[in-house]
mmCIF file of C-alpha atoms and ligand atoms in Angstrom:
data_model
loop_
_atom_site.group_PDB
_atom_site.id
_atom_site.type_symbol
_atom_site.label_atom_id
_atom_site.label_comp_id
_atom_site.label_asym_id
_atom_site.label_seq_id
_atom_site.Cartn_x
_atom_site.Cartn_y
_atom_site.Cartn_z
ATOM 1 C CA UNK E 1 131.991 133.193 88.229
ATOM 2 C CA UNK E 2 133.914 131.557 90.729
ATOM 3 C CA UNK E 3 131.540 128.890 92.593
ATOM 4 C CA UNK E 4 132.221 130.271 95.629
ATOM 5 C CA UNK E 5 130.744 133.946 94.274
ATOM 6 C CA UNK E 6 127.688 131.869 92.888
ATOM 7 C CA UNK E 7 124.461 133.850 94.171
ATOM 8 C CA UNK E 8 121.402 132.357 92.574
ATOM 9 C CA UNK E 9 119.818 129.363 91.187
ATOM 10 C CA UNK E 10 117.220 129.643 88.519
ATOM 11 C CA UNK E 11 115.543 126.286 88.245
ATOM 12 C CA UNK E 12 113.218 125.501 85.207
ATOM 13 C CA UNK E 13 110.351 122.646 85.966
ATOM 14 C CA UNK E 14 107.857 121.456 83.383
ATOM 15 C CA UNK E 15 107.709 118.158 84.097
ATOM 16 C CA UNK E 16 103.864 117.677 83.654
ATOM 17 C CA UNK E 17 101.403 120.751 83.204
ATOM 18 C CA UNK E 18 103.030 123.645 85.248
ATOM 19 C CA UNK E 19 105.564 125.942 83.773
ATOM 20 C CA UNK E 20 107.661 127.153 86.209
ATOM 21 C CA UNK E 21 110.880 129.379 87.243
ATOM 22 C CA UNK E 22 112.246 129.984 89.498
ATOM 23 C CA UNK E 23 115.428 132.191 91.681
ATOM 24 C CA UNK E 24 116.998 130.260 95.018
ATOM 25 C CA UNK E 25 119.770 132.122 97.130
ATOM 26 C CA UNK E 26 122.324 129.830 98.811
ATOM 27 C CA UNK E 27 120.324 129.653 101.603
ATOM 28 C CA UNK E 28 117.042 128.843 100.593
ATOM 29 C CA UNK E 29 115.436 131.547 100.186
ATOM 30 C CA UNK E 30 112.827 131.939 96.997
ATOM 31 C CA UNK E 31 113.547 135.126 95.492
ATOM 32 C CA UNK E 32 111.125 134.524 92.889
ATOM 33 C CA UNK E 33 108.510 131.688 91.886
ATOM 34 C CA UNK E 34 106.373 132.114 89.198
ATOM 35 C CA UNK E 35 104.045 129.139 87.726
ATOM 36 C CA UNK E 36 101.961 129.346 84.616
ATOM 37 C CA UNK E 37 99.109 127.056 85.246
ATOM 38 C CA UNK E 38 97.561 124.862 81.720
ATOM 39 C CA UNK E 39 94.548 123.835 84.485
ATOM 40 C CA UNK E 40 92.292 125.484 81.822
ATOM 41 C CA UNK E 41 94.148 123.706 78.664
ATOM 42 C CA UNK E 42 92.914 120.144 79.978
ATOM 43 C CA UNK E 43 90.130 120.973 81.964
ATOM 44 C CA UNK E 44 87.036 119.802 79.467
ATOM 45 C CA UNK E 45 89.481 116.547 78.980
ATOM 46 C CA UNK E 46 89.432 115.456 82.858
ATOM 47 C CA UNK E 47 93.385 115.133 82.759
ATOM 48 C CA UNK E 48 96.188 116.511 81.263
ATOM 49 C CA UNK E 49 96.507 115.828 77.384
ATOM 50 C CA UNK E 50 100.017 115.520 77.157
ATOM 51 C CA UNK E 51 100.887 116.616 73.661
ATOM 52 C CA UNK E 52 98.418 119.883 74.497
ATOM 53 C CA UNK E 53 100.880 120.724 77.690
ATOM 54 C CA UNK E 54 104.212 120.086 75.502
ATOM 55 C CA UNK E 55 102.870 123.130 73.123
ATOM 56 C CA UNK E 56 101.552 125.532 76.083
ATOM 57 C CA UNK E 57 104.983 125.093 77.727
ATOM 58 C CA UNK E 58 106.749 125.859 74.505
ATOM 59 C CA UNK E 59 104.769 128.951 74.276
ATOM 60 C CA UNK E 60 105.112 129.689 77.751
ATOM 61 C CA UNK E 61 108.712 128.826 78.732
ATOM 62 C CA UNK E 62 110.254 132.347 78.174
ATOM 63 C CA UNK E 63 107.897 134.690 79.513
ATOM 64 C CA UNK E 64 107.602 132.579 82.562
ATOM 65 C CA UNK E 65 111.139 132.836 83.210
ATOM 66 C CA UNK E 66 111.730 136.713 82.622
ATOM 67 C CA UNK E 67 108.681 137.019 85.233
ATOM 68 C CA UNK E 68 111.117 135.098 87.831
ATOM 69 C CA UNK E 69 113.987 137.455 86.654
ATOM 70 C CA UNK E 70 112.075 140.490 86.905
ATOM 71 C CA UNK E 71 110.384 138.684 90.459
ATOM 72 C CA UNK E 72 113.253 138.324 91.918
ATOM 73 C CA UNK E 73 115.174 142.075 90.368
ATOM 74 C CA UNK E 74 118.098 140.400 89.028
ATOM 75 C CA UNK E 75 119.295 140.053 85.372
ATOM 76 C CA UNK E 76 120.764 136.748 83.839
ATOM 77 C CA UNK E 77 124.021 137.881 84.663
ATOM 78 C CA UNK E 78 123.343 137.420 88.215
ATOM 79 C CA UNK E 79 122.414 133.553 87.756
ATOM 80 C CA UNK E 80 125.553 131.537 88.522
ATOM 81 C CA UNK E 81 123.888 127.815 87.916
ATOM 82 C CA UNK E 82 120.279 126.870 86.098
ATOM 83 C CA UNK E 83 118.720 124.213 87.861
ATOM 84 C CA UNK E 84 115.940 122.110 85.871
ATOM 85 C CA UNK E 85 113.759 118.839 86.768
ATOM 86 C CA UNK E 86 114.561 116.631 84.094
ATOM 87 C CA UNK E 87 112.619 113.510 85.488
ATOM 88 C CA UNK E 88 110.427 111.406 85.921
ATOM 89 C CA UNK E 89 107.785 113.476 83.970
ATOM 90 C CA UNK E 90 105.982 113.720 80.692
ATOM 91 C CA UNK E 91 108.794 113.353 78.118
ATOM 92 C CA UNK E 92 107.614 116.432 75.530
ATOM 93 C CA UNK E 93 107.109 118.389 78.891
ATOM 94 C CA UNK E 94 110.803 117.413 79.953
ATOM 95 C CA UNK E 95 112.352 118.157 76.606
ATOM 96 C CA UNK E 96 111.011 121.789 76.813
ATOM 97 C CA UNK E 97 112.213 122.870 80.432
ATOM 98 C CA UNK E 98 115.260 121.039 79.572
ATOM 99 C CA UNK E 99 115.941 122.657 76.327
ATOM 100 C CA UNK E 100 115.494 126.157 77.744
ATOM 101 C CA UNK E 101 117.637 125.293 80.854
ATOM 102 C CA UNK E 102 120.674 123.804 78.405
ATOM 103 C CA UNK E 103 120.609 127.143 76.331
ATOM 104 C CA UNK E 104 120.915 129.368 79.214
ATOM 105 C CA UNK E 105 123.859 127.283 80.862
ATOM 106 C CA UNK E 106 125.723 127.183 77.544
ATOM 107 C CA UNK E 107 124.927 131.176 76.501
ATOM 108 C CA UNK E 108 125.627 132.222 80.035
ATOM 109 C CA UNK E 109 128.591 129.815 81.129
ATOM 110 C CA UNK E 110 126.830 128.869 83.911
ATOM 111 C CA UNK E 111 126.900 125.087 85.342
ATOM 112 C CA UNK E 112 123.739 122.508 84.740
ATOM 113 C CA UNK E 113 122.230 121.072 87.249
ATOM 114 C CA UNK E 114 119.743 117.620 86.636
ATOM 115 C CA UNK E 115 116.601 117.886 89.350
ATOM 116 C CA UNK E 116 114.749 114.982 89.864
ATOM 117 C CA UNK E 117 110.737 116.138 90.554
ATOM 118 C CA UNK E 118 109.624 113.919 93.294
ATOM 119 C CA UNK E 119 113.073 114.705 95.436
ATOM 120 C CA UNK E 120 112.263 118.165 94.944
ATOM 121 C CA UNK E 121 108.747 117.889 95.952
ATOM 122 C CA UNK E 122 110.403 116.110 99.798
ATOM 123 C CA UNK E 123 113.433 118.801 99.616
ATOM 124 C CA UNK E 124 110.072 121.706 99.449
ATOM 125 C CA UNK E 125 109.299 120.066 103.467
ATOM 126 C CA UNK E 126 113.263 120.995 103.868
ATOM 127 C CA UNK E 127 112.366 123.971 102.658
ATOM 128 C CA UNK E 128 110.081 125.105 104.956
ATOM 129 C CA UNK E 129 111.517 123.712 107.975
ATOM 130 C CA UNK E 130 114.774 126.106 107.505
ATOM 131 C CA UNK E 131 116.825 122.738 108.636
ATOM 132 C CA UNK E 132 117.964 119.375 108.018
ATOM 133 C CA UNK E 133 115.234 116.916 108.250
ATOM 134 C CA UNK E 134 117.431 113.806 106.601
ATOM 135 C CA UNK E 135 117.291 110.787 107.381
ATOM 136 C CA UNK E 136 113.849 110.460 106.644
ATOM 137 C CA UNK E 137 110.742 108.886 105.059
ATOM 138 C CA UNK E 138 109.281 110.806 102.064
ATOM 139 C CA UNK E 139 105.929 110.670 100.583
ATOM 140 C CA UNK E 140 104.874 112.282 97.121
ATOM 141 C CA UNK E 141 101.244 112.293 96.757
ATOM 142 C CA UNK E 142 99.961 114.153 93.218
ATOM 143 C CA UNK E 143 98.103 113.242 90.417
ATOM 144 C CA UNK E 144 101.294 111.512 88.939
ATOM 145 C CA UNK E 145 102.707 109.860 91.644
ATOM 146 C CA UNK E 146 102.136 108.130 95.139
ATOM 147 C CA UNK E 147 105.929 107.332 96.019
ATOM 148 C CA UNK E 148 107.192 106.631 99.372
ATOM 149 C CA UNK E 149 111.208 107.245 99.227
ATOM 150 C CA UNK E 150 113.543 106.282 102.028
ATOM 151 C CA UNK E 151 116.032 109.484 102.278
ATOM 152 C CA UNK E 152 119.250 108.945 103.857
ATOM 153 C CA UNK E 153 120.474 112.467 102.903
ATOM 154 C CA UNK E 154 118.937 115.188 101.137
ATOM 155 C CA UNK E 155 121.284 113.363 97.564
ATOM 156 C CA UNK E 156 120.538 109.554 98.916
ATOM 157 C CA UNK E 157 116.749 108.695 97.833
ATOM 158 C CA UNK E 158 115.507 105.165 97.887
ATOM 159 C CA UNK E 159 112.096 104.371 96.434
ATOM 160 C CA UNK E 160 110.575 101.920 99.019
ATOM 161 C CA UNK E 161 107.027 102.281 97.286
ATOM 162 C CA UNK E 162 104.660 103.229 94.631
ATOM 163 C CA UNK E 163 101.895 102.171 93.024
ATOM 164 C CA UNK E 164 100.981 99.738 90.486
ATOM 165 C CA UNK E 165 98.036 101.168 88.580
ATOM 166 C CA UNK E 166 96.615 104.751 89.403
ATOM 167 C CA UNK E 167 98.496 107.704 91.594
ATOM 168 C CA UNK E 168 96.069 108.791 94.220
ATOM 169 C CA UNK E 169 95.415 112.294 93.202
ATOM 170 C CA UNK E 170 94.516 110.933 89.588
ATOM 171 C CA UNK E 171 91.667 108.456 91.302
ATOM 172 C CA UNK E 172 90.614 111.646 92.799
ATOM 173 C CA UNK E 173 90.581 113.107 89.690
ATOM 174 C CA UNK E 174 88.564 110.160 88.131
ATOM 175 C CA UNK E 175 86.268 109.754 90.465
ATOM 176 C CA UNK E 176 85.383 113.799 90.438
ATOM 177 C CA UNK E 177 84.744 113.083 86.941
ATOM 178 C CA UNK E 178 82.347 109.810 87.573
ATOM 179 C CA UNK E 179 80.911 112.392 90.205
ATOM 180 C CA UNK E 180 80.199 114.959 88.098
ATOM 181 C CA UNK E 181 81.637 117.114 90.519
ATOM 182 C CA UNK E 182 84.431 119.275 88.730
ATOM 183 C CA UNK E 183 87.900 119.241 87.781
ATOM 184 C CA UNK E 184 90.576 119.221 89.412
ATOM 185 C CA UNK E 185 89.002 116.695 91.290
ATOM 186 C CA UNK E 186 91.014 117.043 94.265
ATOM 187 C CA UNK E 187 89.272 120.217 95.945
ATOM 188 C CA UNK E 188 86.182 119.021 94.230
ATOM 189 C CA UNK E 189 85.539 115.566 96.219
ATOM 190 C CA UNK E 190 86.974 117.268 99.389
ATOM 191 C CA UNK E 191 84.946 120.271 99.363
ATOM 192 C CA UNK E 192 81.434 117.886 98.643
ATOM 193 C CA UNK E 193 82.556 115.308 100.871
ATOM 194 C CA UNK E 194 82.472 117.650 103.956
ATOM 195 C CA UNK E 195 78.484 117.214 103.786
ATOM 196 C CA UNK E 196 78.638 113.192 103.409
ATOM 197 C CA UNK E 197 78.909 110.093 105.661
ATOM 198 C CA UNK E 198 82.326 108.657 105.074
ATOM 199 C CA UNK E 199 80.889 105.057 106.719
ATOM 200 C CA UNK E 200 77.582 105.198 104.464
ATOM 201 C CA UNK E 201 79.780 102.582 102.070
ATOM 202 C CA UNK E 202 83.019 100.672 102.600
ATOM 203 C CA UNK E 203 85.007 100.851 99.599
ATOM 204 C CA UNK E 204 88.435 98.432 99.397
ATOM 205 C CA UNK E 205 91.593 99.557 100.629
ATOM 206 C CA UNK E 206 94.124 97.547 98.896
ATOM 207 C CA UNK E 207 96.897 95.983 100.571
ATOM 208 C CA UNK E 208 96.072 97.622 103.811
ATOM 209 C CA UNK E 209 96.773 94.994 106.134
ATOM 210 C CA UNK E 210 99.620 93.913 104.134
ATOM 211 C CA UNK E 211 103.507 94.417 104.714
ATOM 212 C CA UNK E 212 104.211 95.252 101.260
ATOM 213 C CA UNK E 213 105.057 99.103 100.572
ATOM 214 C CA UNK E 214 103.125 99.490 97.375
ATOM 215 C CA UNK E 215 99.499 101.358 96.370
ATOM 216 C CA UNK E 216 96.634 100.378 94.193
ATOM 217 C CA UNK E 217 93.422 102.721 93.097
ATOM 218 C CA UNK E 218 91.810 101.093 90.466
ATOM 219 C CA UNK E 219 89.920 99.059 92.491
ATOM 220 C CA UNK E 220 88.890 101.438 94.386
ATOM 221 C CA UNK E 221 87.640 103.561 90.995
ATOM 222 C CA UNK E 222 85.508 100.831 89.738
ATOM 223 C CA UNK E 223 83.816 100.282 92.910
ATOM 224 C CA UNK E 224 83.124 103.839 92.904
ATOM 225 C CA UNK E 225 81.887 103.429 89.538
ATOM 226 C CA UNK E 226 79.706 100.791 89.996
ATOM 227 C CA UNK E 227 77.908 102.085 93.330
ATOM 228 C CA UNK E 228 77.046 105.032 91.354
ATOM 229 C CA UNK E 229 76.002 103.922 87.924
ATOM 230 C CA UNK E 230 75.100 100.272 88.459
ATOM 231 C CA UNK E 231 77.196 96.806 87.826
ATOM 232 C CA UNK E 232 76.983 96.055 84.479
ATOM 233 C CA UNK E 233 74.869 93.015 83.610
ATOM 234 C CA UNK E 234 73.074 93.889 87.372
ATOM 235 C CA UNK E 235 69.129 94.187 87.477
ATOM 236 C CA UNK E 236 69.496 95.772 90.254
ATOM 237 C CA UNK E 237 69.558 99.454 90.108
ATOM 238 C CA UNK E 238 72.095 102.138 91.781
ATOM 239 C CA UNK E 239 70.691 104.598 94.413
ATOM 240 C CA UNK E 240 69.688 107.587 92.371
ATOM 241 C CA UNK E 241 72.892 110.242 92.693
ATOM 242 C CA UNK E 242 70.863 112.556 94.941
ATOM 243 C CA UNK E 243 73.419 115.490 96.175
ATOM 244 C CA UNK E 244 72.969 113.721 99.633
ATOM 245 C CA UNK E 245 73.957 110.405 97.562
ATOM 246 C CA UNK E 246 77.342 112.062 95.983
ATOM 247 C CA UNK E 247 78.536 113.368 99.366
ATOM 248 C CA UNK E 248 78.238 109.867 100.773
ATOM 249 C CA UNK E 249 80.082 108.127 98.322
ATOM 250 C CA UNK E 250 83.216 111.197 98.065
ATOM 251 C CA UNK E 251 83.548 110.789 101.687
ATOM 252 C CA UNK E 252 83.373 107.534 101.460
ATOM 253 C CA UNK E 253 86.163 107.303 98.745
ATOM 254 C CA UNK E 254 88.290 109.982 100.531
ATOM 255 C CA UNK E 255 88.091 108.099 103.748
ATOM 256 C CA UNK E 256 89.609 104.924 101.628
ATOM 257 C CA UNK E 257 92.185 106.827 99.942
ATOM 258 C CA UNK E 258 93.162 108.463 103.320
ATOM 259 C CA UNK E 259 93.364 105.376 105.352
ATOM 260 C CA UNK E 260 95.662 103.965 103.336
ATOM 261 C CA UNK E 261 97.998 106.702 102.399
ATOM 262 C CA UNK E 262 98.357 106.787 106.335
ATOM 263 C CA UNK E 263 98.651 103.134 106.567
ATOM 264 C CA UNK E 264 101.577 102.858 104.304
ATOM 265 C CA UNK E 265 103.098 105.606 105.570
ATOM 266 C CA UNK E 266 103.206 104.274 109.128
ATOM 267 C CA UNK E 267 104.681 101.125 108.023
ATOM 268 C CA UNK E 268 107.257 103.092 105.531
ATOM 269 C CA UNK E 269 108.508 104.453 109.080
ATOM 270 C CA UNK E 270 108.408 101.320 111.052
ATOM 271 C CA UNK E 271 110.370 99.129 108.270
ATOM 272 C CA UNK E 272 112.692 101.670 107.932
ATOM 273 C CA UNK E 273 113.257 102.760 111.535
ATOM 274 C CA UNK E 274 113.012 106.551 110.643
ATOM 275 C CA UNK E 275 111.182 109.385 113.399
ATOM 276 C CA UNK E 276 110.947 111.794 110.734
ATOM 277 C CA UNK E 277 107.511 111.872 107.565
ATOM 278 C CA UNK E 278 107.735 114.049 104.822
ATOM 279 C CA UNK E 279 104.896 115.029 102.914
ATOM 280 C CA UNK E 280 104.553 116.678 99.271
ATOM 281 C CA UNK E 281 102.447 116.678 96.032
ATOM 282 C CA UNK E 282 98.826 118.119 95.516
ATOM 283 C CA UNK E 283 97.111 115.636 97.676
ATOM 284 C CA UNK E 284 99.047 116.690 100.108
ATOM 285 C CA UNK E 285 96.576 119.623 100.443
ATOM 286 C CA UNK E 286 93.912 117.262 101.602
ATOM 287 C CA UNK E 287 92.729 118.609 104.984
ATOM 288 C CA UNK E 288 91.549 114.553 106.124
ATOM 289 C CA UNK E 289 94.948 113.167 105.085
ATOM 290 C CA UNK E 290 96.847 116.059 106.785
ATOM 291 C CA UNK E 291 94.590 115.445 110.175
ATOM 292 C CA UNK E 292 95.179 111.508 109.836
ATOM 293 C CA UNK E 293 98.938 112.041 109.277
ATOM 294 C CA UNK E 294 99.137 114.074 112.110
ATOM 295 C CA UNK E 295 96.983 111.507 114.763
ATOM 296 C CA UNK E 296 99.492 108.955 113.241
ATOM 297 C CA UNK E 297 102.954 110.657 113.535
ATOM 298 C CA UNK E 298 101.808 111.617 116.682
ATOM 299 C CA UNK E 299 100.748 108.503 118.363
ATOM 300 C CA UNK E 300 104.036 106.718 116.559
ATOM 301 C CA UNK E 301 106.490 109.668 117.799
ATOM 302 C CA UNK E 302 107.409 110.930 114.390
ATOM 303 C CA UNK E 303 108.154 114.530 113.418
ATOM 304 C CA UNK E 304 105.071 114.972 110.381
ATOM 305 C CA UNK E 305 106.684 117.704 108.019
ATOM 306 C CA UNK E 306 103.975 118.707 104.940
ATOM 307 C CA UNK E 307 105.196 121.453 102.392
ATOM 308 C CA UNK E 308 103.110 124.457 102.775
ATOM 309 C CA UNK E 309 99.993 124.847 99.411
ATOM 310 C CA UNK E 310 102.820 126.556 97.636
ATOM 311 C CA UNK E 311 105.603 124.325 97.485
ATOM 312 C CA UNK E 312 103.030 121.157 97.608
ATOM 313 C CA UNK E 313 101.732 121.622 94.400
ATOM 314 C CA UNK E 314 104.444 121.581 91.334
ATOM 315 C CA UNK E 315 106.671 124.570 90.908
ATOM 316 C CA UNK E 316 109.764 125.151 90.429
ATOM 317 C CA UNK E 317 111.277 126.722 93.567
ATOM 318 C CA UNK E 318 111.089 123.434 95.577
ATOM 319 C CA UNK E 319 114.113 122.441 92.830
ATOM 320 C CA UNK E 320 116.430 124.160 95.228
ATOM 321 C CA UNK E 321 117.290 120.854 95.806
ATOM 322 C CA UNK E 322 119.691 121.776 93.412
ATOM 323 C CA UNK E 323 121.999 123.578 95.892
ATOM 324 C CA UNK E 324 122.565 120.143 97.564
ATOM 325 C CA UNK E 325 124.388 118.891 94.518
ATOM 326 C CA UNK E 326 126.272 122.580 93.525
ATOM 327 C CA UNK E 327 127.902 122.230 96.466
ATOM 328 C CA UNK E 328 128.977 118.754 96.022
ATOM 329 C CA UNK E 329 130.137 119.796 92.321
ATOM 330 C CA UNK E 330 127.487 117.187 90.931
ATOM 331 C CA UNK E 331 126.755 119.293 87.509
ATOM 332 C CA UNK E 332 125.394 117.776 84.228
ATOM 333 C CA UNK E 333 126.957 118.076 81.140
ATOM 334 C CA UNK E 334 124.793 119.485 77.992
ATOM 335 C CA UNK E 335 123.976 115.706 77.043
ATOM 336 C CA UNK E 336 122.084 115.698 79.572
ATOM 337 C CA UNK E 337 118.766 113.910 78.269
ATOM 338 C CA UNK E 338 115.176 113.581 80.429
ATOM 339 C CA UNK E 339 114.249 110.303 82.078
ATOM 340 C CA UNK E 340 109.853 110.260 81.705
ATOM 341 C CA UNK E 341 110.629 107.079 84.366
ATOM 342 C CA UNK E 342 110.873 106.852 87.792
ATOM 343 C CA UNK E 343 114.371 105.859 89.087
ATOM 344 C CA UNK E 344 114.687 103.086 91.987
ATOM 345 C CA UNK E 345 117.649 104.339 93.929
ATOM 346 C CA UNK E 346 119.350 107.783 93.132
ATOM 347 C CA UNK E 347 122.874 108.388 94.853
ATOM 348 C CA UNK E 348 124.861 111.049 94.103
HETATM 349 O O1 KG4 D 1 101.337 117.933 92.623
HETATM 350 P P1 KG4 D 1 100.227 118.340 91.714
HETATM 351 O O2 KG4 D 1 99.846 119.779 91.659
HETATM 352 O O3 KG4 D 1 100.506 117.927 90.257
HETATM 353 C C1 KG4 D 1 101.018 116.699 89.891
HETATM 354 O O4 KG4 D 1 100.198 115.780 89.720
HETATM 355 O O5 KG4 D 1 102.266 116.604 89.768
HETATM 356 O O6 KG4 D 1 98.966 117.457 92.157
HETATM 357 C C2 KG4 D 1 97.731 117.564 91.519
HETATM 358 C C3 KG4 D 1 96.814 116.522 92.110
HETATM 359 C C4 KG4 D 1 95.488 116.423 91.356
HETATM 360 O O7 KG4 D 1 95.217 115.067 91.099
HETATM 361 C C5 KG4 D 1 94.494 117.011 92.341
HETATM 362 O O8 KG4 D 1 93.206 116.454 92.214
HETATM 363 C C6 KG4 D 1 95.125 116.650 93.675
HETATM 364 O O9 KG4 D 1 96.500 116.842 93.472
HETATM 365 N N1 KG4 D 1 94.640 117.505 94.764
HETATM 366 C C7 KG4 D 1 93.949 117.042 95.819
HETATM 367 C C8 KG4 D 1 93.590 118.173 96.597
HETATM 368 N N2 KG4 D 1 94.116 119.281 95.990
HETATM 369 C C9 KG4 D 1 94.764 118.841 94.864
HETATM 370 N N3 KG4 D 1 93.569 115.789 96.165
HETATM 371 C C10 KG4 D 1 92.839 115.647 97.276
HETATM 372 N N4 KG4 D 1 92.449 116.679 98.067
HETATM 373 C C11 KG4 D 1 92.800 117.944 97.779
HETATM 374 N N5 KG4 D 1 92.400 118.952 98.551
HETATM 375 ZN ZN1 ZN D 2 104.651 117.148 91.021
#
């Protein structure tokens, strides 16, 4: 197949507990996205179990991709490249998407082509818009990361910020579970903090009123903790965890979370000069962060972009990113190994 005559895309992603195909046209369009959830694999754990997720996708890799073929009507003589998000990630996660996607480019003669996950999560706000949106600030929010990348073009990523203990939708997730309020905790502390007081306590918000780009939860999780169990060592005793009680305290947590996601995302703009936010990950589904982000990119004079639910949470047809580098001839050879870390500054 002559590049020019290249058609389709299939990307591969199972960088954490999704397994996902996909088919991309040259333009953009998803012919086919399927996703295999493991949400009920890791639910009684809290979190994903990583060695758990490695076997599901194993198990799962092959009919997940047929169902994109089938999807999408096309055979696997149709695909002309296999896309597949070999970082950062779990690395028994990686190796299986990754191991599937090197087959199929070697059997079918097709080229390889590396995705990295967060870029593909701010390429799925691309996506949606149905035009360039580079040069611009991008913001993955998930249960894995909270990375704020400066984009220069849809191959130039900088990351500009991250965090140094917990990703915001994992504090979510943790303090669903101190909650006793379900799991995924996202949906969970949203949906119960509707009926609470988000001023009945002020929780920290780390680094808020400082310059530096950079996140920090744990704080914020033992605070949580401690309001609702008790300090250790304390005589005094915590308010008993009336439902009334539990509202107060998730709205009170989202509202820290939220103010400063928005914070730093404001000043990711402002150091940067850029008029342009992109949004992606899970948390991105918040409905308090996507009103904040809004009021802010608003008052500031930014364009807000935020992936719609199904290209926020992981899947694998936001790794059209892929097309970007096809047509720059940027193809991997079968070498190609997974990188579980993130990457500082990616330039193709
Ligand atoms: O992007 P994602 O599906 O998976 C990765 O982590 O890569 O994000 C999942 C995260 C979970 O931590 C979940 O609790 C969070 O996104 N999440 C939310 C909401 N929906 C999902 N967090 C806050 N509010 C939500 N509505
Ligand atoms: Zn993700």
């Amino acid at each position: 197949m002559s590049a020019d005559s290249v058609k389709f895309i299939l990307a591969i992603e199972s960088s954490c507990d999704e397994t996902a195909a996909a088919v991309i046209d040259r333009d953009l369009n998803v012919r086919s996205s399927v996703v295999a959830s493991q949400y009920e694999l890791h639910r009684d754990f809290g979190g994903v179990v990583p060695e758990i997720a490695s076997r599901a996708h194993v198990r799962r890799i092959l009919p997940v991709i047929d169902g994109a073929l089938k999807d999408a009507g096309l055979t696997l003589s149709d695909i002309g490249a296999i896309a597949v998000a070999t970082q950062p990630g779990l690395v028994g996660s990686l190796l299986v998407g990754l191991t599937a996607a090197k087959t199929l480019a070697l059997v079918l003669d097709v080229p390889l082509i590396a995705v990295n996950h967060i870029e593909a999560h701010i390429y799925a706000c691309r996506m949606a818009a149905g035009r360039d949106i580079f040069p611009a600030i991008g913001f993955v929010v998930s249960g894995g990361h909270t990375n704020l990348y400066d984009c220069t073009s849809p191959v130039d990523f900088e990351l500009i910020g991250s965090t140094i203990d917990d990703a915001a939708g994992e504090a979510f997730d943790k303090v669903a579970q101190i909650l006793d309020v379900g799991f995924p905790g996202g949906p969970a502390i949203q949906r119960v903090a509707e009926q609470g007081d988000p001023k009945a306590i002020r929780f920290p918000r780390t680094f808020l009123k400082e310059d530096r780009l950079e996140f920090s939860f744990s704080g914020l999780k033992t605070a949580v903790l401690y309001t609702a169990t008790g300090v250790p060592g304390s005589h005094e005793k915590p308010l008993p965890l009336t439902e009334k009680r539990v509202a107060d305290i998730a709205a009170s947590f989202q509202a820290a979370v939220v103010d400063v996601l928005v914070a730093k995302c404001r000043q990711a703009l402002e150091q940067r000069g850029r008029k342009v936010l992109c949004v992606g990950g899970g948390v991105a589904a918040n409905a308090l962060l996507r009103d904040r982000l809004e009021k802010m990119t608003r008052r500031y004079g930014a364009e807000l972009h935020i992936a719609p639910m199904a290209l926020c949470t992981d899947n694998a047809a936001m790794a059209a990113i892929a097309w970007e580098s096809f047509c720059r001839g940027h193809f991997a050879e079968l070498d190609l190994d997974v990188t579980p870390g993130l990457v500082r500054h990616r330039k193709q």
